[in-house]
Amino acid sequence: MNETLTKAAMADRLFEELGLNKREAKEIVELFFEEIRGSLERNEQVKLSGFGNFDLRDKKQRPGRNPKTGEEIPISARRVVTFRPGQKLKARVEAYAGTQ
Amino acid sequence: MTKSELIERIVARQSQLSSKDVELAVKTMIEQMAQTLAQGERIEIRGFGSFSLHYRAPRVGRNPKTGEAVGLSGKHVPHFKPGKELRDRVNASLLTHPEPAAEA
């Protein structure tokens, strides 16, 4: 019952519901995620209404430490992706009263 | 990039499907992802990342206008953890795309 959603299951749904052939379905799923990655790697935010936004944040270099040796090593400046769920998705998920 | 721009870009990258089909496919995929999370299940996309639910414990909040205490029940919120390929590609763009992209 607890099924993790994967690309294969997404392609299956496109095959069953929209009648795309299996090869087309697989390709569209790949392109969907690849276009999102491509947009993000051009430093371009992605906004999917009904789902959420993928934003980019630039982090400055900050001091860090090797947890094993205690040695100080700076954590280099980096760019990270963050996901902000939209109102609609938040409302749908909030209602989920799962077994903790 | 918005959903409609995403649809246009996928249309431009392939030759078999009409834009109507691509539009339906994109909407179906997004709806399936939202449905999965709404059922309390995870999404795992290799090279992209995983979505799961995080639980927020019940707490006592306050009405900012009246200062009155309000009990807020526990809830689940969606969480995204970027996968290695996405993390690496985005981080590499710090050098190639220092400024935000111009609107397409």
PDB file of C-alpha atoms in Angstrom, chain B residues 53-103:
ATOM      1  CA  LEU B  53       6.238  14.574   4.250  1.00  0.00           C
ATOM      2  CA  HIS B  54       7.575  16.078   7.431  1.00  0.00           C
ATOM      3  CA  TYR B  55       5.432  16.164  10.525  1.00  0.00           C
ATOM      4  CA  ARG B  56       4.917  19.397  12.457  1.00  0.00           C
ATOM      5  CA  ALA B  57       3.924  18.810  16.070  1.00  0.00           C
ATOM      6  CA  PRO B  58       0.833  20.496  17.539  1.00  0.00           C
ATOM      7  CA  ARG B  59       1.599  23.869  19.114  1.00  0.00           C
ATOM      8  CA  VAL B  60      -0.067  26.820  20.740  1.00  0.00           C
ATOM      9  CA  GLY B  61      -0.177  29.767  18.378  1.00  0.00           C
ATOM     10  CA  ARG B  62      -1.392  33.280  18.912  1.00  0.00           C
ATOM     11  CA  ASN B  63      -3.785  35.457  17.011  1.00  0.00           C
ATOM     12  CA  PRO B  64      -1.455  38.355  16.095  1.00  0.00           C
ATOM     13  CA  LYS B  65      -4.298  40.885  16.319  1.00  0.00           C
ATOM     14  CA  THR B  66      -5.834  39.951  19.669  1.00  0.00           C
ATOM     15  CA  GLY B  67      -2.931  38.092  21.292  1.00  0.00           C
ATOM     16  CA  GLU B  68      -5.348  35.285  22.058  1.00  0.00           C
ATOM     17  CA  ALA B  69      -3.887  31.764  22.314  1.00  0.00           C
ATOM     18  CA  VAL B  70      -5.095  29.244  19.697  1.00  0.00           C
ATOM     19  CA  GLY B  71      -4.361  25.539  19.699  1.00  0.00           C
ATOM     20  CA  LEU B  72      -2.890  24.433  16.358  1.00  0.00           C
ATOM     21  CA  SER B  73      -3.081  20.731  15.621  1.00  0.00           C
ATOM     22  CA  GLY B  74      -0.195  18.727  14.209  1.00  0.00           C
ATOM     23  CA  LYS B  75       0.155  18.630  10.451  1.00  0.00           C
ATOM     24  CA  HIS B  76       2.267  17.308   7.598  1.00  0.00           C
ATOM     25  CA  VAL B  77       4.218  19.544   5.243  1.00  0.00           C
ATOM     26  CA  PRO B  78       5.856  18.576   1.929  1.00  0.00           C
ATOM     27  CA  HIS B  79       9.655  18.434   1.928  1.00  0.00           C
ATOM     28  CA  PHE B  80      12.062  18.219  -1.026  1.00  0.00           C
ATOM     29  CA  LYS B  81      15.604  16.891  -0.862  1.00  0.00           C
ATOM     30  CA  PRO B  82      17.546  17.566  -4.070  1.00  0.00           C
ATOM     31  CA  GLY B  83      19.431  14.593  -5.509  1.00  0.00           C
ATOM     32  CA  LYS B  84      23.152  14.578  -6.206  1.00  0.00           C
ATOM     33  CA  GLU B  85      22.993  15.381  -9.929  1.00  0.00           C
ATOM     34  CA  LEU B  86      20.670  18.351  -9.356  1.00  0.00           C
ATOM     35  CA  ARG B  87      22.770  19.594  -6.430  1.00  0.00           C
ATOM     36  CA  ASP B  88      25.984  19.378  -8.432  1.00  0.00           C
ATOM     37  CA  ARG B  89      24.591  20.993 -11.579  1.00  0.00           C
ATOM     38  CA  VAL B  90      22.995  23.853  -9.662  1.00  0.00           C
ATOM     39  CA  ASN B  91      26.101  24.410  -7.611  1.00  0.00           C
ATOM     40  CA  ALA B  92      28.286  24.457 -10.748  1.00  0.00           C
ATOM     41  CA  SER B  93      26.051  27.203 -12.157  1.00  0.00           C
ATOM     42  CA  LEU B  94      27.365  29.552  -9.487  1.00  0.00           C
ATOM     43  CA  LEU B  95      30.305  30.102 -11.855  1.00  0.00           C
ATOM     44  CA  THR B  96      28.529  29.925 -15.240  1.00  0.00           C
ATOM     45  CA  HIS B  97      25.386  31.872 -14.267  1.00  0.00           C
ATOM     46  CA  PRO B  98      26.270  34.223 -11.437  1.00  0.00           C
ATOM     47  CA  GLU B  99      23.219  36.422 -12.098  1.00  0.00           C
ATOM     48  CA  PRO B 100      19.571  35.327 -12.156  1.00  0.00           C
ATOM     49  CA  ALA B 101      18.383  34.347 -15.648  1.00  0.00           C
ATOM     50  CA  ALA B 102      16.571  36.996 -17.650  1.00  0.00           C
ATOM     51  CA  GLU B 103      12.881  36.232 -18.161  1.00  0.00           C
TER      52      GLU B 103
END
